[in-house]
CSV table of C-alpha atoms in Angstrom, one decimal:
chain,number,residue,atom,x,y,z
A,1,UNK,CA,-69.7,7.6,-64.8
A,2,UNK,CA,-66.0,7.8,-65.9
A,3,UNK,CA,-66.1,11.4,-67.0
A,4,UNK,CA,-65.7,13.0,-63.5
A,5,UNK,CA,-62.7,11.0,-62.4
A,6,UNK,CA,-60.9,11.7,-65.6
A,7,UNK,CA,-61.5,15.4,-65.2
A,8,UNK,CA,-60.4,15.3,-61.6
A,9,UNK,CA,-57.1,13.5,-62.6
A,10,UNK,CA,-56.5,16.0,-65.4
A,11,UNK,CA,-57.1,18.9,-63.0
A,12,UNK,CA,-54.6,17.5,-60.5
A,13,UNK,CA,-51.9,17.1,-63.2
A,14,UNK,CA,-52.4,20.7,-64.4
A,15,UNK,CA,-52.3,22.3,-61.0
A,16,UNK,CA,-50.1,25.3,-61.3
A,17,UNK,CA,-46.8,25.2,-59.4
A,18,UNK,CA,-46.5,27.4,-56.4
A,19,UNK,CA,-44.0,30.3,-56.8
A,20,UNK,CA,-41.0,30.5,-54.5
A,21,UNK,CA,-41.4,34.2,-53.7
A,22,UNK,CA,-38.3,34.5,-51.6
A,23,UNK,CA,-36.2,33.2,-54.5
A,24,UNK,CA,-37.9,35.4,-57.0
A,25,UNK,CA,-37.5,38.5,-54.9
A,26,UNK,CA,-33.9,37.7,-54.1
A,27,UNK,CA,-33.1,37.2,-57.8
A,28,UNK,CA,-34.8,40.4,-58.7
A,29,UNK,CA,-32.9,42.4,-56.1
A,30,UNK,CA,-29.5,40.9,-57.0
A,31,UNK,CA,-30.0,41.5,-60.8
A,32,UNK,CA,-31.2,45.1,-60.2
A,33,UNK,CA,-28.3,45.8,-57.8
A,34,UNK,CA,-25.9,44.5,-60.4
A,35,UNK,CA,-27.0,47.4,-62.6
A,36,UNK,CA,-25.3,49.8,-60.2
A,37,UNK,CA,-22.1,48.7,-61.8
A,38,UNK,CA,-23.0,51.0,-64.7
A,39,UNK,CA,-22.7,54.1,-62.5
A,40,UNK,CA,-19.3,55.7,-63.1
A,41,UNK,CA,-18.8,56.1,-59.4
A,42,UNK,CA,-19.0,52.4,-58.9
A,43,UNK,CA,-16.4,51.4,-61.5
A,44,UNK,CA,-12.8,50.6,-60.8
A,45,UNK,CA,-10.5,48.1,-62.4
A,46,UNK,CA,-9.6,46.8,-59.0
A,47,UNK,CA,-13.3,46.0,-58.3
A,48,UNK,CA,-13.5,44.3,-61.7
A,49,UNK,CA,-10.5,42.2,-60.8
A,50,UNK,CA,-12.1,41.2,-57.5
A,51,UNK,CA,-15.2,40.1,-59.4
A,52,UNK,CA,-13.2,38.0,-61.9
A,53,UNK,CA,-11.2,36.4,-59.1
A,54,UNK,CA,-14.3,35.6,-57.1
A,55,UNK,CA,-15.9,34.2,-60.3
A,56,UNK,CA,-13.1,31.6,-60.4
A,57,UNK,CA,-13.1,30.9,-56.7
A,58,UNK,CA,-16.8,30.5,-56.3
A,59,UNK,CA,-17.9,29.4,-59.8
A,60,UNK,CA,-14.8,27.4,-60.8
A,61,UNK,CA,-13.4,26.0,-57.6
A,62,UNK,CA,-16.7,26.0,-55.7
A,63,UNK,CA,-19.4,24.9,-58.2
A,64,UNK,CA,-17.6,23.2,-61.0
A,65,UNK,CA,-14.8,21.5,-59.0
A,66,UNK,CA,-16.4,21.2,-55.6
A,67,UNK,CA,-20.2,20.9,-55.8
A,68,UNK,CA,-20.2,19.1,-59.2
A,69,UNK,CA,-17.2,16.9,-60.0
A,70,UNK,CA,-16.1,16.2,-56.4
A,71,UNK,CA,-19.3,15.8,-54.4
A,72,UNK,CA,-22.1,15.2,-56.8
A,73,UNK,CA,-20.3,12.6,-58.9
A,74,UNK,CA,-17.4,11.7,-56.7
A,75,UNK,CA,-15.1,11.6,-59.7
A,76,UNK,CA,-12.1,12.0,-57.4
A,77,UNK,CA,-11.3,12.3,-53.8
A,78,UNK,CA,-9.5,15.0,-51.7
A,79,UNK,CA,-8.5,15.4,-48.0
A,80,UNK,CA,-11.6,16.4,-46.0
A,81,UNK,CA,-10.2,19.8,-45.3
A,82,UNK,CA,-9.9,20.6,-49.0
A,83,UNK,CA,-13.4,19.2,-49.7
A,84,UNK,CA,-14.8,21.5,-47.1
A,85,UNK,CA,-13.0,24.4,-48.5
A,86,UNK,CA,-14.3,23.8,-52.0
A,87,UNK,CA,-17.8,23.4,-50.6
A,88,UNK,CA,-17.4,26.7,-48.7
A,89,UNK,CA,-16.4,28.4,-52.0
A,90,UNK,CA,-19.4,26.9,-53.8
A,91,UNK,CA,-21.8,28.1,-51.0
A,92,UNK,CA,-20.7,31.7,-51.8
A,93,UNK,CA,-22.5,31.5,-55.1
A,94,UNK,CA,-26.0,31.6,-53.4
A,95,UNK,CA,-27.3,28.9,-55.6
A,96,UNK,CA,-29.1,27.3,-52.7
A,97,UNK,CA,-27.6,25.0,-50.1
A,98,UNK,CA,-25.1,22.4,-51.1
A,99,UNK,CA,-27.3,19.5,-50.2
A,100,UNK,CA,-30.1,20.9,-52.4
A,101,UNK,CA,-27.7,21.6,-55.3
A,102,UNK,CA,-26.2,18.1,-55.2
A,103,UNK,CA,-29.5,16.3,-54.8
A,104,UNK,CA,-31.2,18.1,-57.7
A,105,UNK,CA,-28.3,17.6,-60.0
A,106,UNK,CA,-28.2,13.9,-59.2
A,107,UNK,CA,-31.9,13.8,-60.1
A,108,UNK,CA,-31.1,15.6,-63.3
A,109,UNK,CA,-28.8,12.8,-64.4
A,110,UNK,CA,-31.2,10.1,-63.5
A,111,UNK,CA,-34.1,11.7,-65.4
A,112,UNK,CA,-32.3,13.9,-67.9
A,113,UNK,CA,-34.8,15.7,-70.3
A,114,UNK,CA,-37.7,13.7,-68.8
A,115,UNK,CA,-40.7,14.8,-66.8
A,116,UNK,CA,-38.9,14.3,-63.4
A,117,UNK,CA,-35.8,16.3,-64.5
A,118,UNK,CA,-35.8,19.4,-62.3
A,119,UNK,CA,-34.8,21.5,-65.3
A,120,UNK,CA,-36.2,19.5,-68.2
A,121,UNK,CA,-35.2,21.2,-71.4
A,122,UNK,CA,-38.3,20.0,-73.2
A,123,UNK,CA,-40.2,22.7,-71.2
A,124,UNK,CA,-38.3,25.5,-73.0
A,125,UNK,CA,-35.0,27.3,-72.8
A,126,UNK,CA,-36.2,29.8,-70.2
A,127,UNK,CA,-37.5,27.1,-67.9
A,128,UNK,CA,-34.3,25.0,-68.0
A,129,UNK,CA,-32.2,28.2,-67.7
A,130,UNK,CA,-33.7,29.8,-64.7
A,131,UNK,CA,-37.5,29.8,-64.1
A,132,UNK,CA,-37.5,26.2,-62.8
A,133,UNK,CA,-35.8,27.6,-59.7
A,134,UNK,CA,-38.7,30.0,-59.1
A,135,UNK,CA,-41.2,27.3,-58.3
A,136,UNK,CA,-41.8,24.5,-55.8
A,137,UNK,CA,-41.2,21.5,-58.0
A,138,UNK,CA,-41.8,17.8,-57.1
A,139,UNK,CA,-38.1,17.2,-57.2
A,140,UNK,CA,-37.6,19.4,-54.1
A,141,UNK,CA,-39.2,16.7,-52.0
A,142,UNK,CA,-36.8,14.0,-53.2
A,143,UNK,CA,-33.5,15.7,-52.3
A,144,UNK,CA,-33.1,13.8,-49.0
A,145,UNK,CA,-33.3,10.5,-50.8
A,146,UNK,CA,-30.4,11.5,-53.1
A,147,UNK,CA,-28.1,13.0,-50.6
A,148,UNK,CA,-27.8,10.4,-47.8
A,149,UNK,CA,-24.0,10.3,-48.2
A,150,UNK,CA,-23.7,14.0,-47.0
A,151,UNK,CA,-26.8,14.6,-45.0
A,152,UNK,CA,-25.3,13.8,-41.6
A,153,UNK,CA,-22.1,15.8,-42.1
A,154,UNK,CA,-22.1,18.8,-39.7
A,155,UNK,CA,-20.1,21.0,-42.1
A,156,UNK,CA,-22.5,20.3,-44.9
A,157,UNK,CA,-25.5,21.0,-42.7
A,158,UNK,CA,-24.0,24.3,-41.6
A,159,UNK,CA,-23.2,25.5,-45.2
A,160,UNK,CA,-26.5,24.3,-46.5
A,161,UNK,CA,-28.3,26.4,-43.9
A,162,UNK,CA,-26.2,29.5,-43.6
A,163,UNK,CA,-25.0,30.2,-47.2
A,164,UNK,CA,-26.9,33.5,-47.2
A,165,UNK,CA,-25.4,35.0,-44.0
A,166,UNK,CA,-22.0,33.9,-45.4
A,167,UNK,CA,-22.7,36.1,-48.4
A,168,UNK,CA,-23.4,39.0,-46.2
A,169,UNK,CA,-20.2,38.4,-44.4
A,170,UNK,CA,-18.3,38.4,-47.7
A,171,UNK,CA,-19.9,41.7,-48.6
A,172,UNK,CA,-18.8,43.3,-45.4
A,173,UNK,CA,-15.3,42.0,-45.9
A,174,UNK,CA,-15.2,43.3,-49.5
A,175,UNK,CA,-16.3,46.7,-48.3
A,176,UNK,CA,-13.5,47.1,-45.8
A,177,UNK,CA,-11.0,45.6,-48.3
A,178,UNK,CA,-12.1,48.2,-50.8
A,179,UNK,CA,-11.7,51.0,-48.3
A,180,UNK,CA,-8.3,49.8,-47.3
A,181,UNK,CA,-7.2,49.6,-50.9
A,182,UNK,CA,-8.4,53.1,-51.7
A,183,UNK,CA,-10.8,55.2,-49.6
A,184,UNK,CA,-14.2,55.4,-51.4
A,185,UNK,CA,-13.8,52.0,-53.2
A,186,UNK,CA,-15.6,50.0,-50.6
A,187,UNK,CA,-19.0,50.1,-52.3
A,188,UNK,CA,-17.5,49.5,-55.7
A,189,UNK,CA,-15.9,46.3,-54.4
A,190,UNK,CA,-19.4,45.2,-53.0
A,191,UNK,CA,-21.2,46.0,-56.3
A,192,UNK,CA,-18.7,44.1,-58.4
A,193,UNK,CA,-17.6,41.4,-56.0
A,194,UNK,CA,-21.1,40.5,-54.8
A,195,UNK,CA,-23.9,41.6,-57.2
A,196,UNK,CA,-22.2,41.5,-60.6
A,197,UNK,CA,-20.3,38.4,-59.7
A,198,UNK,CA,-23.4,36.6,-58.4
A,199,UNK,CA,-25.4,37.4,-61.6
A,200,UNK,CA,-22.6,36.3,-63.9
A,201,UNK,CA,-22.0,33.0,-62.0
A,202,UNK,CA,-25.7,32.4,-61.9
A,203,UNK,CA,-26.1,32.6,-65.7
A,204,UNK,CA,-22.9,30.7,-66.4
A,205,UNK,CA,-24.1,27.8,-64.3
A,206,UNK,CA,-27.6,28.0,-65.7
A,207,UNK,CA,-26.2,27.8,-69.3
A,208,UNK,CA,-25.1,24.3,-68.5
A,209,UNK,CA,-28.8,23.4,-67.9
A,210,UNK,CA,-30.1,25.3,-70.9
A,211,UNK,CA,-27.7,26.0,-73.7
A,212,UNK,CA,-25.9,22.6,-73.4
A,213,UNK,CA,-29.2,20.9,-74.1
A,214,UNK,CA,-29.9,23.0,-77.2
A,215,UNK,CA,-26.7,24.3,-78.9
A,216,UNK,CA,-23.6,22.4,-80.0
A,217,UNK,CA,-22.6,18.9,-81.2
A,218,UNK,CA,-23.1,15.4,-79.8
A,219,UNK,CA,-20.3,12.9,-79.6
A,220,UNK,CA,-22.3,10.2,-77.7
A,221,UNK,CA,-25.9,8.9,-77.9
A,222,UNK,CA,-26.7,9.7,-74.3
A,223,UNK,CA,-30.5,9.2,-74.5
A,224,UNK,CA,-31.2,12.9,-73.8
A,225,UNK,CA,-30.6,16.2,-75.5
A,226,UNK,CA,-27.2,17.0,-73.9
A,227,UNK,CA,-24.6,18.7,-76.2
A,228,UNK,CA,-21.0,19.8,-76.2
A,229,UNK,CA,-21.0,23.6,-76.4
A,230,UNK,CA,-17.6,25.4,-76.6
A,231,UNK,CA,-18.7,28.8,-75.4
A,232,UNK,CA,-20.4,27.3,-72.3
A,233,UNK,CA,-17.2,25.4,-71.6
A,234,UNK,CA,-15.3,28.7,-71.8
A,235,UNK,CA,-17.3,30.5,-69.1
A,236,UNK,CA,-17.8,27.4,-66.8
A,237,UNK,CA,-14.2,26.1,-66.7
A,238,UNK,CA,-15.0,23.0,-68.8
A,239,UNK,CA,-18.6,22.2,-67.9
A,240,UNK,CA,-19.8,22.9,-71.5
A,241,UNK,CA,-18.7,19.5,-72.7
A,242,UNK,CA,-22.0,18.3,-71.4
A,243,UNK,CA,-22.7,15.5,-73.8
A,244,UNK,CA,-19.4,13.9,-72.9
A,245,UNK,CA,-20.3,14.3,-69.2
A,246,UNK,CA,-23.8,12.7,-69.6
A,247,UNK,CA,-22.2,9.8,-71.4
A,248,UNK,CA,-19.5,9.4,-68.8
A,249,UNK,CA,-20.9,11.2,-65.7
A,250,UNK,CA,-18.4,9.9,-63.2
A,251,UNK,CA,-15.4,11.0,-65.3
A,252,UNK,CA,-13.3,13.8,-63.7
A,253,UNK,CA,-12.4,14.9,-67.3
A,254,UNK,CA,-15.2,16.3,-69.4
A,255,UNK,CA,-13.2,17.6,-72.4
A,256,UNK,CA,-12.3,14.3,-74.0
A,257,UNK,CA,-10.8,15.6,-77.3
A,258,UNK,CA,-7.6,17.6,-77.5
A,259,UNK,CA,-9.5,20.7,-78.6
A,260,UNK,CA,-12.1,20.4,-75.8
A,261,UNK,CA,-10.3,22.6,-73.3
A,262,UNK,CA,-11.3,21.7,-69.7
A,263,UNK,CA,-9.7,24.0,-67.1
A,264,UNK,CA,-11.2,22.1,-64.2
A,265,UNK,CA,-9.6,18.9,-65.4
A,266,UNK,CA,-6.3,20.8,-65.5
A,267,UNK,CA,-7.0,21.8,-61.9
A,268,UNK,CA,-7.6,18.2,-60.9
A,269,UNK,CA,-4.4,17.2,-62.6
A,270,UNK,CA,-2.5,19.9,-60.6
A,271,UNK,CA,-4.1,18.7,-57.4
A,272,UNK,CA,-3.2,15.1,-58.3
A,273,UNK,CA,0.5,16.1,-58.8
A,274,UNK,CA,0.4,17.6,-55.3
A,275,UNK,CA,-1.1,14.4,-53.9
A,276,UNK,CA,-4.3,16.2,-53.1
A,277,UNK,CA,-6.5,14.5,-55.6
A,278,UNK,CA,-6.7,10.7,-55.5
A,279,UNK,CA,-8.8,7.9,-57.0
A,280,UNK,CA,-9.4,10.0,-60.1
A,281,UNK,CA,-12.0,8.4,-62.4
A,282,UNK,CA,-11.8,8.7,-66.2
A,283,UNK,CA,-14.1,7.9,-69.0
A,284,UNK,CA,-13.8,4.4,-70.5
A,285,UNK,CA,-15.3,5.5,-73.9
């Protein structure tokens, strides 16, 4: 009499996740479009410079400083206009809306490397790196519960909803800037400033979810698999000191040793000197 219920429960637990086809198609298109950078007609050092600059603006100021240390963990405070600017920069990475990003990351810290972790590293490197975003996961339904502090903010609502049209607007702007710089460079600016830059920022950010739960050293016993990985810190402006971060998640400084270079912490110190970063929290370990 107990066999049928057990089979039913097992079946429910093993139900395959539903793919997010819009995300899968978008990622495929962006990655394929980035390959256009290999065409000689699309290469220019000016376009490469645009991509590097936007990598810092969107990935460094936007994701690392804005989405992560400022909003997700509230490790420091800024004037509201600066907070909105940083969130705007982060929205240009096309890593989903800011509310979704913040909510899922807060869940990651609560359930790090456990079943409810949105990118549980126990499920494999590829899952934690990128394929977790290709499926409807249970954590998606919990975002609202973890983002009540920003849910009613009209600016956050706008950026959460319209991050994709903003990317299109940036592409149009880059095209005309390229043409103004030198006729014929408009498309080069778009290929490098949008497609190449998006792909590089995607994978730099994802390495924090995957590589820093697999490679590197551990300074603290943080009850998960988080590690400190120097090369991830290099491409993410200091986010690679992930074990430090998991042990002291509200600290604005992630690189706690002198050799753990943390460019984002240096940025916060600069803002602090200007009076634009206040109530800066630091690790007590």
